[in-house]
Amino acid sequence: MPKRQCYCLLYIVCIWGITEVIISTLQKVNYLESNHHDFGITGTFGNPGPLGGLLAVCWIVSIFFIYENIQNKHRILILSFCMIACFILYGLLLSGSRAGWTAALVGSMIFLWQWLKRKHTIKVKPTLLKSGFLLIITVFIISIYFIRRDSADGRLLIWYNTIKMIEDYPLFGIGTGGWQANYMLYQAEYFLQATNSPYTLLADNIFYTYNEFLYITAEQGIVGLVVVSWLFYALFSYKEKNNTDHCLKSALTTFLVFSFFSYPGQVFPLEILFISIIGMMKSKTIKVFTISILAKYIVRSIASISIICISIWSYHIYHKTFTTIIRIVDKNKISEEAHSQLSTLYPLFCYNPQLMYIYSKSSLEDYPLNTKPQILQTAARIAPNSELYIKMGDFWKQKRDYAQAEACYQTAAAMIPHHITPSYKLFQLYIDKGNINAAIDMGNYLLKQPIKKKGTKALRMEAEILEFLHKEKNIKKTQ
């Protein structure tokens, strides 16, 4: 890409980062609401993680502009970009994203290393300098691990189960969409085997791997990882010719480091950022195709119009479906019109994990009986979680299919062992079946079950279980 166009795109990235920091600052002072109920600062993203990844890349870009203007001796621009860099760094710290902090540190050191190497100003042995950089990064990662240790350990659990998935499908992977369709089942299997696992209280419904390279390997296998690695090798092995090349390599390194601890591939704005970075980078030319100017414009026009039309159509379907489902969730009731509309749209969104997850969470009491298992089973097939299996258990219990209901509740309980609801559902199921001994065993288990947060709901369940056990104990005494 021509240097002027690269500069324009890098300026846009910088402006994007400034905008996100302004929004984050307004969220900090409670002028704007965040997009997540657990985090006060998210920028325009769903949570602080992607915000930290974006600002880490923006930080590298701002450093590049400082360096560029130092060379060109533009004092006003130097001061301006120093202020911008400090502002972006403030936003990065504000985000609380440990992955973003780590990516920014590694990217900065890569930028510094490349600059020292190009200027031939290294007065210590390169090996010693590399070792020093590595030591700093290691100490930093170990330090931030203890900031939110439970969160970090939770990611270790996710990585462990993902590696187990890779072991089962090593060469070509489990297939596109396969990770999300199978991860929670692997987690359930892990807890069934490791009954005293230290990760019991850290389990939750998981939708991301928090490591893009493990995600690629799980879905596309070693073959897919090799192909992706070859792409990065081609980009990094190309010899730098100017400062812009140096900046882009550092920015891509920052993005890749962030990818080791987060999920940028699942966040559309970060996907655009990634594509923009590699699109600006240079690599070895393999083959050149020469076409006429007229043919070039025709191809570009057809491609652009097709992409725009497909994007608008896709967004229309997504927005229409999303707003209809949210309306159902808010009213806790589905109208005949809404059901008809969703039935028409269903074949178009039934493979979208996000929409199916929200759809399955909506009230199903007013749905025709034959559609309930279809909705739940389709959602569980592409993005299973504990809540879905509880709902499926409730459905089969209502149909008096106790065997299937029990299997669903047991799977839900194994997925997240510290959630009391699925075990309590099993306890009630055994009572309804008349299996008193199984109900007593489950009741005793529930009273000893580790619970992460014991609220009023859990206390009510425990009180009911204690009353049942006391009653059964008195009955046995009188017999």
XYZ file of C-alpha atoms in Angstrom:
479
model
C 0.000 0.000 0.000
C 1.320 3.517 -0.816
C 2.875 5.401 2.103
C 0.301 8.217 2.040
C -2.598 5.772 2.327
C -0.850 3.966 5.194
C -0.443 7.278 7.003
C -4.154 8.048 6.562
C -5.180 4.678 7.983
C -2.774 5.005 10.910
C -4.169 8.468 11.662
C -7.674 6.942 11.649
C -6.519 4.241 14.100
C -5.115 6.956 16.361
C -8.350 8.973 16.211
C -10.303 5.788 16.947
C -8.221 5.243 20.074
C -8.722 8.850 21.224
C -12.482 8.504 20.742
C -12.575 5.304 22.795
C -10.615 6.938 25.629
C -13.006 9.925 25.658
C -15.992 7.554 25.885
C -14.244 5.511 28.588
C -13.505 8.659 30.595
C -17.151 9.712 30.393
C -18.109 6.224 31.611
C -15.624 6.597 34.445
C -17.356 9.756 35.705
C -20.781 8.083 35.195
C -21.820 10.482 32.424
C -22.241 7.540 30.032
C -23.329 3.989 30.834
C -21.021 1.088 30.073
C -22.111 -1.862 27.929
C -21.629 -4.459 30.680
C -23.337 -4.763 34.055
C -20.137 -5.984 35.779
C -17.720 -3.403 34.344
C -18.030 0.368 34.552
C -15.697 1.041 31.613
C -16.051 -0.671 28.232
C -15.774 2.088 25.601
C -17.990 1.136 22.676
C -17.234 -2.574 23.234
C -19.130 -5.184 25.201
C -16.473 -5.410 27.927
C -13.048 -3.917 28.762
C -10.995 -6.713 27.127
C -11.398 -5.685 23.460
C -11.025 -2.031 24.511
C -7.595 -2.848 25.976
C -6.563 -4.657 22.786
C -7.494 -1.700 20.584
C -5.755 0.834 22.821
C -2.597 -1.308 22.943
C -2.338 -1.073 19.133
C -3.198 2.645 19.238
C -0.399 3.145 21.774
C 2.144 1.667 19.332
C 0.813 3.860 16.510
C 1.117 6.988 18.683
C 4.731 6.063 19.545
C 5.429 5.683 15.834
C 4.150 9.191 15.102
C 6.300 10.602 17.924
C 9.367 8.869 16.482
C 8.498 9.953 12.933
C 8.123 13.608 13.921
C 11.328 13.540 15.975
C 13.130 12.541 12.791
C 11.363 15.279 10.825
C 11.952 17.783 13.686
C 8.309 18.910 13.899
C 8.220 20.124 17.502
C 4.525 20.983 17.623
C 3.585 17.547 16.256
C 6.013 15.861 18.667
C 4.299 17.567 21.607
C 0.835 16.802 20.199
C 1.519 13.101 19.747
C 3.198 12.883 23.161
C -0.056 14.162 24.668
C -2.044 11.714 22.542
C 0.219 8.829 23.614
C -0.235 9.743 27.294
C -4.001 10.021 26.802
C -4.173 6.595 25.137
C -1.969 5.109 27.863
C -4.367 6.535 30.450
C -7.262 4.846 28.646
C -5.326 1.574 28.493
C -4.732 1.655 32.249
C -8.370 2.638 32.765
C -9.568 -0.413 30.822
C -8.020 -2.801 33.358
C -7.260 -5.228 30.520
C -4.267 -7.335 31.532
C -4.061 -8.775 28.016
C -3.974 -5.219 26.655
C -1.245 -4.194 29.084
C 0.878 -7.220 28.189
C 0.404 -6.622 24.453
C 1.351 -2.950 24.803
C 4.512 -3.823 26.773
C 5.679 -6.467 24.291
C 4.825 -4.246 21.311
C 6.758 -1.337 22.832
C 9.821 -3.499 23.397
C 9.662 -4.853 19.841
C 9.414 -1.283 18.560
C 12.402 -0.228 20.726
C 14.448 -3.272 19.703
C 13.862 -2.736 16.007
C 14.689 0.961 16.340
C 17.960 0.254 18.178
C 18.886 -2.401 15.621
C 18.200 -0.143 12.643
C 20.130 2.752 14.182
C 23.052 0.506 15.197
C 23.070 2.137 18.627
C 23.121 -1.081 20.665
C 26.159 -0.910 22.956
C 25.438 -4.149 24.792
C 25.334 -7.647 23.428
C 22.062 -8.332 21.578
C 21.637 -11.600 23.498
C 21.918 -9.767 26.801
C 19.407 -7.132 25.681
C 16.943 -9.784 24.497
C 17.324 -11.614 27.806
C 16.626 -8.369 29.664
C 13.474 -7.749 27.618
C 12.311 -11.315 28.189
C 12.916 -11.024 31.939
C 10.910 -7.791 32.144
C 8.001 -9.330 30.225
C 8.057 -12.492 32.367
C 8.079 -10.550 35.644
C 5.279 -8.327 34.332
C 3.057 -11.284 33.336
C 3.639 -13.013 36.694
C 2.790 -9.774 38.509
C -0.473 -9.114 36.669
C -1.454 -12.764 37.165
C -2.012 -11.982 40.846
C -4.183 -8.917 40.126
C -7.170 -11.154 39.310
C -5.877 -14.633 40.020
C -9.257 -16.358 39.795
C -9.846 -14.934 36.324
C -6.401 -16.096 35.184
C -6.938 -19.587 36.631
C -10.295 -19.720 34.874
C -8.530 -19.181 31.549
C -6.118 -21.983 32.393
C -9.142 -24.269 32.787
C -10.439 -23.184 29.362
C -7.039 -23.768 27.743
C -6.728 -27.201 29.354
C -10.074 -28.388 27.987
C -9.340 -26.850 24.586
C -6.053 -28.785 24.436
C -8.029 -31.954 25.211
C -10.243 -31.138 22.237
C -7.150 -30.667 20.045
C -5.824 -34.044 21.209
C -9.058 -35.650 19.988
C -8.976 -33.884 16.593
C -5.303 -33.046 15.992
C -4.858 -32.919 12.219
C -7.858 -31.128 10.705
C -9.600 -30.004 13.884
C -13.182 -30.356 15.000
C -14.482 -28.038 12.263
C -15.714 -24.461 11.994
C -18.014 -23.652 14.905
C -16.989 -26.903 16.580
C -15.240 -25.324 19.554
C -18.308 -23.494 20.807
C -20.538 -26.469 20.000
C -18.413 -28.835 22.128
C -16.448 -26.883 24.732
C -19.017 -27.006 27.561
C -19.369 -30.763 27.056
C -15.582 -31.112 27.467
C -15.779 -28.997 30.611
C -18.543 -31.234 31.964
C -16.427 -34.318 31.226
C -13.454 -32.743 33.004
C -15.422 -32.107 36.214
C -16.955 -35.588 36.129
C -13.433 -37.025 36.162
C -11.812 -34.418 38.457
C -14.364 -34.338 41.283
C -12.033 -32.418 43.631
C -10.686 -29.993 41.039
C -9.346 -26.646 42.328
C -11.169 -25.033 39.379
C -14.648 -26.059 40.628
C -15.580 -22.576 41.871
C -14.117 -20.925 38.762
C -16.315 -22.696 36.207
C -18.904 -20.784 34.216
C -20.701 -20.820 30.881
C -17.867 -20.212 28.402
C -18.154 -18.665 24.951
C -14.523 -17.764 24.144
C -11.154 -19.566 24.266
C -9.147 -16.485 25.346
C -6.436 -17.692 22.973
C -6.963 -17.342 19.229
C -4.184 -19.789 18.357
C -5.687 -22.564 20.462
C -9.056 -21.700 18.916
C -7.667 -22.022 15.366
C -5.945 -25.312 16.199
C -9.082 -26.719 17.847
C -11.300 -25.912 14.861
C -8.875 -26.244 11.921
C -6.241 -28.551 13.403
C -2.482 -28.418 13.007
C -2.990 -27.910 9.261
C -4.934 -24.702 9.879
C -2.374 -23.446 12.400
C 0.468 -24.060 9.928
C -1.359 -22.095 7.210
C -1.944 -19.139 9.565
C 1.653 -19.309 10.813
C 2.893 -19.231 7.223
C 0.934 -16.000 6.647
C 2.578 -14.327 9.631
C 5.999 -15.639 8.616
C 5.563 -14.089 5.160
C 4.667 -10.734 6.720
C 7.397 -10.657 9.364
C 10.188 -12.014 7.156
C 9.805 -9.204 4.605
C 12.664 -6.725 5.019
C 11.665 -3.337 6.400
C 12.266 -0.377 4.102
C 10.940 2.533 6.156
C 9.543 3.529 9.537
C 5.999 2.672 8.487
C 6.970 -0.973 7.940
C 8.555 -0.960 11.379
C 5.378 0.474 12.955
C 3.110 -2.058 11.245
C 5.242 -5.008 12.360
C 5.178 -3.742 15.945
C 1.405 -3.155 15.757
C 0.830 -6.670 14.393
C 3.042 -8.127 17.138
C 0.976 -6.239 19.715
C -2.231 -7.609 18.207
C -0.891 -11.182 18.165
C 0.265 -10.993 21.795
C -3.199 -9.763 22.729
C -4.621 -12.730 20.785
C -2.783 -15.127 23.114
C -4.916 -13.964 26.060
C -8.154 -12.748 24.496
C -10.589 -13.269 21.607
C -10.162 -10.420 19.041
C -11.301 -12.742 16.253
C -14.789 -12.721 17.791
C -15.035 -8.904 17.940
C -15.937 -7.317 14.599
C -14.164 -3.928 15.083
C -10.941 -5.724 16.060
C -11.275 -7.986 13.012
C -11.391 -4.830 10.871
C -8.312 -3.506 12.691
C -6.425 -6.765 12.072
C -7.331 -6.822 8.373
C -6.268 -3.180 8.040
C -2.873 -3.849 9.625
C -1.985 -6.857 7.465
C -3.438 -5.090 4.414
C -0.966 -2.227 4.885
C 2.001 -4.554 5.388
C 4.307 -5.662 2.591
C 5.282 -9.211 1.718
C 7.018 -11.109 -1.029
C 5.210 -11.013 -4.391
C 4.299 -14.523 -5.540
C 2.369 -13.862 -8.738
C 1.329 -10.734 -10.624
C -1.824 -10.695 -12.751
C -2.172 -7.918 -15.294
C -5.666 -6.786 -16.251
C -6.925 -3.744 -18.077
C -8.046 -0.619 -16.220
C -11.648 -1.170 -17.377
C -11.668 -4.765 -16.121
C -10.152 -3.616 -12.818
C -12.939 -1.081 -12.257
C -15.618 -3.600 -13.258
C -14.291 -6.238 -10.836
C -13.950 -3.688 -8.030
C -17.463 -2.351 -8.652
C -19.076 -5.804 -8.703
C -17.189 -6.879 -5.574
C -18.030 -3.655 -3.701
C -21.728 -3.719 -4.642
C -21.993 -7.422 -3.723
C -20.342 -6.903 -0.338
C -22.491 -3.856 0.447
C -25.735 -5.598 -0.558
C -24.945 -8.795 1.383
C -23.885 -6.745 4.431
C -27.062 -4.644 4.405
C -29.249 -7.735 3.954
C -27.425 -9.617 6.741
C -27.640 -6.654 9.116
C -31.355 -6.267 8.361
C -31.999 -9.936 9.233
C -29.866 -9.731 12.386
C -31.405 -6.466 13.596
C -34.976 -7.571 12.894
C -34.442 -10.887 14.681
C -32.593 -9.353 17.624
C -35.184 -6.635 18.286
C -38.050 -9.146 18.034
C -36.415 -11.549 20.517
C -35.515 -8.748 22.949
C -39.133 -7.565 22.820
C -40.245 -11.089 23.787
C -37.722 -11.233 26.641
C -38.805 -7.811 27.976
C -42.531 -8.636 27.858
C -41.963 -12.270 28.930
C -44.608 -13.195 26.374
C -44.704 -13.930 22.649
C -47.480 -12.598 20.438
C -48.875 -14.442 17.450
C -47.306 -11.848 15.134
C -43.855 -12.197 16.741
C -44.026 -15.993 16.573
C -44.971 -15.871 12.885
C -42.141 -13.446 12.162
C -39.549 -15.532 14.001
C -40.755 -18.715 12.324
C -40.092 -17.090 8.938
C -36.667 -15.802 10.001
C -35.662 -18.974 11.880
C -33.907 -20.734 8.934
C -31.782 -17.578 8.472
C -30.586 -17.187 12.066
C -30.709 -20.735 13.486
C -26.919 -21.124 13.069
C -26.059 -17.836 14.792
C -24.880 -18.736 18.338
C -25.611 -15.308 19.807
C -29.160 -15.049 18.462
C -29.988 -18.652 19.317
C -28.662 -18.175 22.850
C -30.889 -15.125 23.392
C -33.820 -16.858 21.688
C -33.528 -19.898 23.931
C -33.461 -17.648 27.022
C -36.769 -16.025 26.080
C -40.013 -17.235 27.650
C -41.149 -20.431 25.932
C -44.459 -20.898 27.765
C -46.517 -19.407 24.923
C -44.661 -21.209 22.117
C -46.365 -24.132 20.352
C -45.267 -27.324 22.145
C -43.559 -28.857 19.098
C -41.289 -25.817 18.631
C -39.837 -25.847 22.164
C -37.494 -28.851 21.768
C -36.440 -27.641 18.310
C -35.390 -24.230 19.658
C -33.612 -25.655 22.712
C -31.887 -28.531 20.930
C -30.706 -26.335 18.041
C -29.296 -23.790 20.482
C -27.625 -26.545 22.524
C -26.153 -28.049 19.370
C -24.302 -24.861 18.343
C -23.630 -23.259 21.751
C -24.419 -25.540 24.709
C -24.438 -24.173 28.231
C -25.789 -25.046 31.662
C -28.893 -22.849 31.360
C -29.957 -24.526 28.116
C -29.629 -28.012 29.568
C -31.691 -26.977 32.594
C -34.415 -25.688 30.260
C -34.301 -28.899 28.237
C -34.562 -30.867 31.478
C -37.610 -28.814 32.471
C -39.218 -29.527 29.095
C -38.673 -33.296 29.285
C -39.871 -33.318 32.892
C -43.046 -31.548 31.774
C -43.454 -34.259 29.118
C -42.820 -36.862 31.874
C -39.782 -38.202 30.055
C -37.821 -38.532 33.298
C -34.820 -40.324 31.756
C -34.069 -37.485 29.334
C -34.800 -34.858 31.990
C -32.358 -36.540 34.397
C -29.637 -36.710 31.702
C -30.051 -32.986 30.932
C -29.915 -31.967 34.606
C -26.847 -34.142 35.209
C -25.020 -32.583 32.247
C -25.939 -29.082 33.449
C -24.669 -29.912 36.940
C -21.382 -31.273 35.583
C -20.790 -28.184 33.407
C -20.765 -25.810 36.395
C -20.396 -27.820 39.627
C -20.856 -24.838 41.969
C -24.301 -23.965 40.524
C -26.938 -25.346 42.868
C -29.925 -25.111 40.483
C -29.310 -28.219 38.297
C -28.646 -30.402 41.361
C -31.763 -28.997 43.018
C -33.733 -29.828 39.844
C -32.452 -33.417 40.113
C -33.536 -33.487 43.764
C -37.071 -32.419 42.753
C -37.102 -34.874 39.848
C -36.314 -37.814 42.135
C -39.160 -36.779 44.456
C -41.592 -36.580 41.521
C -40.468 -40.033 40.343
C -40.945 -41.412 43.829
C -37.272 -42.362 44.106
C -36.922 -41.250 47.736
C -33.500 -42.821 48.333
C -32.013 -40.960 45.329
C -33.674 -37.744 46.550
C -32.138 -38.213 50.022
C -28.676 -38.829 48.524
C -29.002 -35.775 46.296
C -30.266 -33.667 49.212
C -27.253 -34.624 51.337
C -24.955 -33.860 48.410
C -26.556 -30.449 47.916
C -26.009 -29.484 51.546
C -22.274 -30.197 51.128
C -21.984 -28.813 47.577
C -19.482 -25.922 47.211
C -21.317 -22.740 46.199
C -19.542 -19.649 44.909
C -22.181 -17.143 46.047
C -24.878 -18.217 48.489
C -27.854 -15.912 47.933
C -31.450 -16.031 49.087
C -32.351 -18.490 46.312
C -29.764 -21.015 47.512
C -30.840 -20.536 51.129
C -34.484 -21.253 50.221
C -33.416 -24.415 48.380
C -31.360 -25.558 51.372
C -34.275 -24.900 53.727
C -36.583 -27.009 51.550
C -34.016 -29.824 51.400
C -33.498 -29.775 55.181
C -37.259 -29.918 55.718
C -37.550 -32.889 53.342
C -34.654 -34.771 54.956
C -36.047 -34.123 58.449
C -39.474 -35.367 57.361
C -38.043 -38.550 55.797
C -35.937 -39.184 58.884
C -39.052 -38.979 61.104
C -40.933 -41.330 58.770
C -38.173 -43.932 58.995
C -38.172 -43.640 62.793
C -41.910 -44.365 62.981
C -41.655 -47.427 60.680
